[in-house]
mmCIF file of C-alpha atoms in Angstrom:
data_model
loop_
_atom_site.group_PDB
_atom_site.id
_atom_site.type_symbol
_atom_site.label_atom_id
_atom_site.label_comp_id
_atom_site.label_asym_id
_atom_site.label_seq_id
_atom_site.Cartn_x
_atom_site.Cartn_y
_atom_site.Cartn_z
ATOM 1 C CA UNK A 245 85.125 27.487 1.165
ATOM 2 C CA UNK A 246 86.807 26.897 -2.160
ATOM 3 C CA UNK A 247 85.361 28.409 -5.358
ATOM 4 C CA UNK A 248 84.430 24.959 -6.654
ATOM 5 C CA UNK A 249 82.543 24.202 -3.430
ATOM 6 C CA UNK A 250 80.645 27.490 -3.661
ATOM 7 C CA UNK A 251 79.635 26.707 -7.259
ATOM 8 C CA UNK A 252 78.457 23.248 -6.249
ATOM 9 C CA UNK A 253 76.396 24.612 -3.337
ATOM 10 C CA UNK A 254 74.809 27.289 -5.520
ATOM 11 C CA UNK A 255 73.924 24.748 -8.194
ATOM 12 C CA UNK A 256 72.351 22.425 -5.627
ATOM 13 C CA UNK A 257 70.333 25.288 -4.145
ATOM 14 C CA UNK A 258 69.150 26.358 -7.591
ATOM 15 C CA UNK A 259 67.984 22.846 -8.443
ATOM 16 C CA UNK A 260 66.137 22.619 -5.135
ATOM 17 C CA UNK A 261 64.315 25.899 -5.796
ATOM 18 C CA UNK A 262 63.314 24.818 -9.307
ATOM 19 C CA UNK A 263 62.023 21.528 -7.921
ATOM 20 C CA UNK A 264 59.886 23.315 -5.322
ATOM 21 C CA UNK A 265 58.486 25.663 -7.941
ATOM 22 C CA UNK A 266 57.560 22.733 -10.162
ATOM 23 C CA UNK A 267 55.765 21.054 -7.264
ATOM 24 C CA UNK A 268 53.836 24.232 -6.596
ATOM 25 C CA UNK A 269 52.479 24.453 -10.133
ATOM 26 C CA UNK A 270 49.221 22.693 -10.962
ATOM 27 C CA UNK A 271 49.894 19.580 -12.975
ATOM 28 C CA UNK A 272 47.843 18.843 -16.111
ATOM 29 C CA UNK A 273 44.894 16.473 -15.634
ATOM 30 C CA UNK A 274 46.036 13.057 -16.834
ATOM 31 C CA UNK A 275 42.580 11.496 -16.585
ATOM 32 C CA UNK A 276 41.746 10.848 -20.223
ATOM 33 C CA UNK A 277 39.752 7.590 -20.130
ATOM 34 C CA UNK A 278 36.029 6.937 -19.889
ATOM 35 C CA UNK A 279 35.359 3.711 -17.965
ATOM 36 C CA UNK A 280 31.995 1.919 -18.205
ATOM 37 C CA UNK A 281 30.725 -1.133 -16.373
ATOM 38 C CA UNK A 282 29.315 -3.249 -19.247
ATOM 39 C CA UNK A 283 29.733 -3.335 -23.011
ATOM 40 C CA UNK A 284 26.282 -2.000 -24.007
ATOM 41 C CA UNK A 285 27.097 1.183 -22.098
ATOM 42 C CA UNK A 286 30.394 1.348 -23.982
ATOM 43 C CA UNK A 287 28.489 1.191 -27.282
ATOM 44 C CA UNK A 288 26.415 4.165 -26.158
ATOM 45 C CA UNK A 289 29.369 6.053 -24.668
ATOM 46 C CA UNK A 290 31.413 5.739 -27.869
ATOM 47 C CA UNK A 291 28.614 7.460 -29.779
ATOM 48 C CA UNK A 292 29.157 10.467 -27.516
ATOM 49 C CA UNK A 293 32.912 10.346 -26.861
ATOM 50 C CA UNK A 294 33.895 9.695 -30.460
ATOM 51 C CA UNK A 295 37.672 9.872 -30.862
ATOM 52 C CA UNK A 296 38.065 12.357 -28.021
ATOM 53 C CA UNK A 297 38.188 9.745 -25.266
ATOM 54 C CA UNK A 298 39.061 6.041 -25.164
ATOM 55 C CA UNK A 299 36.285 3.936 -23.623
ATOM 56 C CA UNK A 300 37.182 0.943 -21.441
ATOM 57 C CA UNK A 301 34.734 -1.818 -20.432
ATOM 58 C CA UNK A 302 35.335 -2.939 -16.864
ATOM 59 C CA UNK A 303 33.227 -6.130 -16.735
ATOM 60 C CA UNK A 304 34.060 -8.524 -19.556
ATOM 61 C CA UNK A 305 33.028 -12.169 -19.745
ATOM 62 C CA UNK A 306 31.422 -12.116 -16.302
ATOM 63 C CA UNK A 307 28.015 -11.648 -14.702
ATOM 64 C CA UNK A 308 27.650 -7.936 -13.846
ATOM 65 C CA UNK A 309 25.455 -8.775 -10.846
ATOM 66 C CA UNK A 310 28.267 -10.680 -9.134
ATOM 67 C CA UNK A 311 31.404 -9.008 -10.468
ATOM 68 C CA UNK A 312 33.869 -7.712 -7.893
ATOM 69 C CA UNK A 313 36.551 -5.260 -9.084
ATOM 70 C CA UNK A 314 40.125 -6.502 -9.136
ATOM 71 C CA UNK A 315 43.117 -4.506 -7.903
ATOM 72 C CA UNK A 316 43.825 -3.359 -11.464
ATOM 73 C CA UNK A 317 40.157 -2.403 -11.901
ATOM 74 C CA UNK A 318 40.295 -0.248 -8.786
ATOM 75 C CA UNK A 319 43.464 1.444 -10.004
ATOM 76 C CA UNK A 320 41.824 2.104 -13.366
ATOM 77 C CA UNK A 321 38.821 3.701 -11.714
ATOM 78 C CA UNK A 322 41.100 5.994 -9.736
ATOM 79 C CA UNK A 323 42.706 7.162 -12.989
ATOM 80 C CA UNK A 324 39.471 7.515 -14.981
ATOM 81 C CA UNK A 325 38.048 10.839 -16.067
ATOM 82 C CA UNK A 326 34.545 9.395 -15.591
ATOM 83 C CA UNK A 327 33.006 6.101 -14.500
ATOM 84 C CA UNK A 328 29.583 5.272 -16.001
ATOM 85 C CA UNK A 329 27.501 2.461 -14.538
ATOM 86 C CA UNK A 330 23.853 1.567 -14.099
ATOM 87 C CA UNK A 331 23.773 1.326 -10.323
ATOM 88 C CA UNK A 332 23.785 -1.146 -7.437
ATOM 89 C CA UNK A 333 20.653 -2.785 -8.868
ATOM 90 C CA UNK A 334 22.825 -4.102 -11.705
ATOM 91 C CA UNK A 335 26.472 -4.018 -10.582
ATOM 92 C CA UNK A 336 26.061 -4.398 -6.845
ATOM 93 C CA UNK A 337 29.648 -5.321 -5.968
ATOM 94 C CA UNK A 338 30.987 -2.255 -7.771
ATOM 95 C CA UNK A 339 29.065 0.144 -5.554
ATOM 96 C CA UNK A 340 31.671 0.555 -2.838
ATOM 97 C CA UNK A 341 34.509 1.277 -5.243
ATOM 98 C CA UNK A 342 32.504 3.644 -7.460
ATOM 99 C CA UNK A 343 31.240 5.583 -4.476
ATOM 100 C CA UNK A 344 34.820 6.252 -3.413
ATOM 101 C CA UNK A 345 35.188 8.481 -6.483
ATOM 102 C CA UNK A 346 34.272 12.147 -6.361
ATOM 103 C CA UNK A 347 30.676 12.899 -7.316
ATOM 104 C CA UNK A 348 31.532 14.571 -10.618
ATOM 105 C CA UNK A 349 33.638 11.579 -11.734
ATOM 106 C CA UNK A 350 30.885 8.966 -11.409
ATOM 107 C CA UNK A 351 27.610 8.741 -13.316
ATOM 108 C CA UNK A 352 24.901 6.346 -12.155
ATOM 109 C CA UNK A 353 22.347 6.055 -14.950
ATOM 110 C CA UNK A 354 19.528 4.383 -13.031
ATOM 111 C CA UNK A 355 17.470 7.038 -11.316
ATOM 112 C CA UNK A 356 19.192 9.879 -13.160
ATOM 113 C CA UNK A 357 16.263 10.564 -15.490
ATOM 114 C CA UNK A 358 12.797 9.293 -16.422
ATOM 115 C CA UNK A 359 13.267 6.227 -18.620
ATOM 116 C CA UNK A 360 10.580 4.456 -20.616
ATOM 117 C CA UNK A 361 9.277 1.200 -19.129
ATOM 118 C CA UNK A 362 6.245 0.383 -21.283
ATOM 119 C CA UNK A 363 5.834 -3.395 -21.305
ATOM 120 C CA UNK A 364 8.842 -3.854 -19.010
ATOM 121 C CA UNK A 365 9.352 -4.362 -15.305
ATOM 122 C CA UNK A 366 10.196 -0.947 -13.853
ATOM 123 C CA UNK A 367 12.536 -2.631 -11.363
ATOM 124 C CA UNK A 368 14.623 -4.264 -14.082
ATOM 125 C CA UNK A 369 17.917 -2.440 -14.794
ATOM 126 C CA UNK A 370 18.561 -3.592 -18.401
ATOM 127 C CA UNK A 371 17.269 -0.309 -19.811
ATOM 128 C CA UNK A 372 19.813 -0.222 -22.676
ATOM 129 C CA UNK A 373 17.721 -2.823 -24.554
ATOM 130 C CA UNK A 374 15.392 -0.014 -25.699
ATOM 131 C CA UNK A 375 16.824 2.545 -28.162
ATOM 132 C CA UNK A 376 14.888 5.462 -26.702
ATOM 133 C CA UNK A 377 16.394 4.707 -23.291
ATOM 134 C CA UNK A 378 19.837 4.462 -24.882
ATOM 135 C CA UNK A 379 19.316 7.991 -26.222
ATOM 136 C CA UNK A 380 18.513 9.243 -22.717
ATOM 137 C CA UNK A 381 21.642 7.556 -21.349
ATOM 138 C CA UNK A 382 23.681 9.143 -24.131
ATOM 139 C CA UNK A 383 22.374 12.592 -23.208
ATOM 140 C CA UNK A 384 23.380 12.071 -19.570
ATOM 141 C CA UNK A 385 26.875 10.989 -20.564
ATOM 142 C CA UNK A 386 27.232 13.971 -22.898
ATOM 143 C CA UNK A 387 26.195 16.436 -20.214
ATOM 144 C CA UNK A 388 28.617 15.042 -17.654
ATOM 145 C CA UNK A 389 31.495 15.044 -20.152
ATOM 146 C CA UNK A 390 30.579 18.620 -21.062
ATOM 147 C CA UNK A 391 31.017 19.569 -17.410
ATOM 148 C CA UNK A 392 34.336 17.755 -17.106
ATOM 149 C CA UNK A 393 35.710 19.019 -20.415
ATOM 150 C CA UNK A 394 34.025 22.385 -21.106
ATOM 151 C CA UNK A 395 36.176 23.006 -24.172
ATOM 152 C CA UNK A 396 34.486 19.992 -25.838
ATOM 153 C CA UNK A 397 30.994 20.623 -24.436
ATOM 154 C CA UNK A 398 29.208 21.534 -27.655
ATOM 155 C CA UNK A 399 30.794 18.622 -29.503
ATOM 156 C CA UNK A 400 29.516 16.120 -26.920
ATOM 157 C CA UNK A 401 26.055 17.671 -26.880
ATOM 158 C CA UNK A 402 25.872 17.700 -30.661
ATOM 159 C CA UNK A 403 26.736 14.019 -30.809
ATOM 160 C CA UNK A 404 24.065 13.280 -28.204
ATOM 161 C CA UNK A 405 21.449 15.097 -30.298
ATOM 162 C CA UNK A 406 22.443 13.157 -33.405
ATOM 163 C CA UNK A 407 22.376 9.893 -31.459
ATOM 164 C CA UNK A 408 18.913 10.699 -30.114
ATOM 165 C CA UNK A 409 17.563 11.277 -33.617
ATOM 166 C CA UNK A 410 19.096 8.026 -34.816
ATOM 167 C CA UNK A 411 17.598 6.147 -31.864
ATOM 168 C CA UNK A 412 14.119 7.548 -32.537
ATOM 169 C CA UNK A 413 14.333 6.092 -36.042
ATOM 170 C CA UNK A 414 15.750 2.782 -34.790
ATOM 171 C CA UNK A 415 12.961 2.460 -32.220
ATOM 172 C CA UNK A 416 10.330 2.849 -34.938
ATOM 173 C CA UNK A 417 11.988 0.161 -37.037
ATOM 174 C CA UNK A 418 12.258 -2.199 -34.062
ATOM 175 C CA UNK A 419 8.645 -1.661 -33.014
ATOM 176 C CA UNK A 420 7.364 -2.242 -36.555
ATOM 177 C CA UNK A 421 9.328 -5.467 -36.860
ATOM 178 C CA UNK A 422 8.289 -6.868 -33.481
ATOM 179 C CA UNK A 423 4.653 -5.791 -33.706
ATOM 180 C CA UNK A 424 4.215 -8.399 -36.432
ATOM 181 C CA UNK A 425 4.760 -11.086 -33.771
ATOM 182 C CA UNK A 426 2.507 -9.696 -31.053
ATOM 183 C CA UNK A 427 0.312 -12.820 -31.081
ATOM 184 C CA UNK A 428 3.194 -15.295 -30.699
ATOM 185 C CA UNK A 429 3.567 -16.664 -27.141
ATOM 186 C CA UNK A 430 6.938 -15.483 -25.823
ATOM 187 C CA UNK A 431 8.605 -16.732 -22.658
ATOM 188 C CA UNK A 432 11.884 -15.200 -21.471
ATOM 189 C CA UNK A 433 14.329 -16.428 -18.871
ATOM 190 C CA UNK A 434 14.139 -13.147 -16.943
ATOM 191 C CA UNK A 435 12.520 -9.723 -17.049
ATOM 192 C CA UNK A 436 15.268 -7.957 -19.016
ATOM 193 C CA UNK A 437 13.680 -8.657 -22.395
ATOM 194 C CA UNK A 438 10.585 -6.664 -21.542
ATOM 195 C CA UNK A 439 12.665 -3.584 -22.396
ATOM 196 C CA UNK A 440 13.326 -4.972 -25.872
ATOM 197 C CA UNK A 441 9.858 -6.269 -26.765
ATOM 198 C CA UNK A 442 7.547 -4.114 -24.659
ATOM 199 C CA UNK A 443 7.569 -0.889 -26.665
ATOM 200 C CA UNK A 444 6.067 -2.774 -29.626
ATOM 201 C CA UNK A 445 3.190 -4.031 -27.513
ATOM 202 C CA UNK A 446 4.640 -7.550 -27.480
ATOM 203 C CA UNK A 447 3.973 -9.283 -24.156
ATOM 204 C CA UNK A 448 6.665 -11.441 -22.611
ATOM 205 C CA UNK A 449 6.203 -13.812 -19.720
ATOM 206 C CA UNK A 450 9.291 -14.104 -17.538
ATOM 207 C CA UNK A 451 10.506 -17.228 -15.798
ATOM 208 C CA UNK A 452 12.842 -15.239 -13.594
ATOM 209 C CA UNK A 453 13.992 -11.758 -12.675
ATOM 210 C CA UNK A 454 17.224 -9.818 -12.434
ATOM 211 C CA UNK A 455 17.996 -11.171 -8.976
ATOM 212 C CA UNK A 456 17.966 -14.718 -10.277
ATOM 213 C CA UNK A 457 14.561 -15.769 -8.969
ATOM 214 C CA UNK A 458 12.154 -17.896 -10.993
ATOM 215 C CA UNK A 459 12.042 -21.221 -12.827
ATOM 216 C CA UNK A 460 9.862 -22.598 -10.025
ATOM 217 C CA UNK A 461 7.175 -25.257 -10.300
ATOM 218 C CA UNK A 462 4.394 -22.654 -10.133
ATOM 219 C CA UNK A 463 5.941 -20.731 -13.040
ATOM 220 C CA UNK A 464 6.119 -23.984 -15.023
ATOM 221 C CA UNK A 465 2.464 -24.728 -14.348
ATOM 222 C CA UNK A 466 1.338 -21.231 -15.305
ATOM 223 C CA UNK A 467 3.196 -21.379 -18.636
ATOM 224 C CA UNK A 468 2.295 -24.883 -19.713
ATOM 225 C CA UNK A 469 -0.112 -25.191 -22.615
ATOM 226 C CA UNK A 470 0.639 -21.745 -24.069
ATOM 227 C CA UNK A 471 0.740 -23.114 -27.579
ATOM 228 C CA UNK A 472 3.510 -22.876 -30.123
ATOM 229 C CA UNK A 473 5.860 -20.027 -29.329
ATOM 230 C CA UNK A 474 9.421 -19.078 -28.393
ATOM 231 C CA UNK A 475 11.547 -19.218 -25.284
ATOM 232 C CA UNK A 476 14.406 -16.723 -25.250
ATOM 233 C CA UNK A 477 17.414 -17.196 -23.003
ATOM 234 C CA UNK A 478 20.914 -15.722 -23.008
ATOM 235 C CA UNK A 479 24.060 -16.736 -24.834
ATOM 236 C CA UNK A 480 25.679 -19.154 -24.698
ATOM 237 C CA UNK A 481 22.980 -21.689 -25.482
ATOM 238 C CA UNK A 482 22.592 -24.176 -22.667
ATOM 239 C CA UNK A 483 20.955 -27.521 -22.083
ATOM 240 C CA UNK A 484 18.848 -26.311 -19.170
ATOM 241 C CA UNK A 485 16.998 -23.672 -21.198
ATOM 242 C CA UNK A 486 16.663 -25.983 -24.193
ATOM 243 C CA UNK A 487 15.076 -28.713 -22.056
ATOM 244 C CA UNK A 488 12.857 -26.119 -20.429
ATOM 245 C CA UNK A 489 11.614 -24.984 -23.825
ATOM 246 C CA UNK A 490 10.909 -28.569 -24.834
ATOM 247 C CA UNK A 491 8.971 -29.131 -21.609
ATOM 248 C CA UNK A 492 6.800 -26.084 -22.361
ATOM 249 C CA UNK A 493 6.360 -26.971 -26.025
ATOM 250 C CA UNK A 494 8.289 -23.900 -27.200
ATOM 251 C CA UNK A 495 11.100 -23.255 -29.665
ATOM 252 C CA UNK A 496 14.361 -22.070 -28.109
ATOM 253 C CA UNK A 497 16.785 -19.280 -29.068
ATOM 254 C CA UNK A 498 19.566 -17.619 -27.079
ATOM 255 C CA UNK A 499 19.845 -13.824 -27.309
ATOM 256 C CA UNK A 500 22.921 -11.680 -26.642
ATOM 257 C CA UNK A 501 21.814 -8.676 -24.539
ATOM 258 C CA UNK A 502 25.367 -7.800 -23.472
ATOM 259 C CA UNK A 503 26.711 -7.792 -27.021
ATOM 260 C CA UNK A 504 29.362 -10.379 -26.190
ATOM 261 C CA UNK A 505 29.293 -11.823 -29.728
ATOM 262 C CA UNK A 506 29.552 -8.491 -31.527
ATOM 263 C CA UNK A 507 32.681 -7.403 -33.388
ATOM 264 C CA UNK A 508 35.112 -5.140 -31.479
ATOM 265 C CA UNK A 509 34.185 -2.109 -33.619
ATOM 266 C CA UNK A 510 30.415 -2.654 -33.321
ATOM 267 C CA UNK A 511 28.049 0.246 -32.679
ATOM 268 C CA UNK A 512 24.924 0.387 -30.545
ATOM 269 C CA UNK A 513 22.716 -0.049 -33.616
ATOM 270 C CA UNK A 514 24.513 -3.351 -34.301
ATOM 271 C CA UNK A 515 23.480 -4.610 -30.847
ATOM 272 C CA UNK A 516 19.786 -3.942 -31.469
ATOM 273 C CA UNK A 517 19.846 -5.271 -35.031
ATOM 274 C CA UNK A 518 21.645 -8.402 -33.838
ATOM 275 C CA UNK A 519 19.049 -9.005 -31.112
ATOM 276 C CA UNK A 520 16.247 -8.505 -33.618
ATOM 277 C CA UNK A 521 17.793 -10.997 -36.040
ATOM 278 C CA UNK A 522 18.248 -13.531 -33.238
ATOM 279 C CA UNK A 523 14.641 -13.103 -32.108
ATOM 280 C CA UNK A 524 13.328 -13.410 -35.647
ATOM 281 C CA UNK A 525 15.173 -16.678 -36.137
ATOM 282 C CA UNK A 526 12.602 -18.200 -33.784
ATOM 283 C CA UNK A 527 9.589 -15.942 -34.258
ATOM 284 C CA UNK A 528 9.513 -16.287 -38.033
ATOM 285 C CA UNK A 529 9.329 -20.077 -37.651
ATOM 286 C CA UNK A 530 6.143 -19.657 -35.631
ATOM 287 C CA UNK A 531 4.333 -16.974 -37.624
ATOM 288 C CA UNK A 532 4.465 -16.880 -41.438
ATOM 289 C CA UNK A 533 2.400 -13.685 -41.401
ATOM 290 C CA UNK A 534 4.892 -12.186 -38.997
ATOM 291 C CA UNK A 535 7.730 -13.082 -41.341
ATOM 292 C CA UNK A 536 5.977 -11.303 -44.238
ATOM 293 C CA UNK A 537 5.409 -8.216 -42.113
ATOM 294 C CA UNK A 538 9.009 -8.364 -40.939
ATOM 295 C CA UNK A 539 10.132 -8.209 -44.570
ATOM 296 C CA UNK A 540 8.014 -5.082 -44.957
ATOM 297 C CA UNK A 541 9.671 -3.658 -41.845
ATOM 298 C CA UNK A 542 13.071 -4.328 -43.424
ATOM 299 C CA UNK A 543 12.046 -2.328 -46.467
ATOM 300 C CA UNK A 544 10.824 0.496 -44.241
ATOM 301 C CA UNK A 545 14.131 0.349 -42.352
ATOM 302 C CA UNK A 546 16.067 0.791 -45.572
ATOM 303 C CA UNK A 547 13.856 3.732 -46.520
ATOM 304 C CA UNK A 548 14.411 5.359 -43.099
ATOM 305 C CA UNK A 549 18.177 4.962 -43.353
ATOM 306 C CA UNK A 550 18.261 6.472 -46.848
ATOM 307 C CA UNK A 551 16.476 9.543 -45.515
ATOM 308 C CA UNK A 552 19.053 10.086 -42.728
#
């Protein structure tokens, strides 16, 4: 063998050995994204993740109950550090794909802790519509991220504590504002809004539930003659709900429980304050006394925020 051939063979062997050694070393974890099912969970998750992790919303502009993951969605889930969702009660078609992830890389919020359901249907999954429940969800996210990224554990837990304190204050403000309208008849298109109104002792009567049931003739008969009040549906406004409100003798307003109309940089507090403003746009037309008490709640809100 010529000298040049021996040099070539040695070089090739050396490169092969280096390649095998590189394969044998553990590669750094490239999973650096937190994926959530719906935008309200993203608003909560960003309070905990801060700038440490990008947060991606999987279901955008679609009904979470009937959303099936695309090929790109499935690939994204495989790359995610953590997937946060509510559970099959809310995002049923995601269940199979989420359950293919390892246990530590998926967090199902429903059933993970004891949430508050005062005034709400305990079977309804829209728990993020109550600030105190949002705080509990934030704590769960923080604890799971602390397990996945121990070097950032205290930072995540500290943010969760701060978020919990902020949510306790926001819940008080929300309850004060809504309590002023406790005597106004309120009809909602499904049970989700019980989470928003119920903590204040405001009763809502639902035409339907999370599975899409309701709006039947018996429901119409039971709700007729309630007196002047409000019917709350979901954005976008639609003719069906408007005509339904007219039939029942109620004013009509569409609410945005998924935060679809919020700005891209919105926070969770913006979601709740936006819902409250939307609700008041109808409620204050019904109850002048409620409007006066709502103004007082606004002043109390400003005082609470100045103390924080």
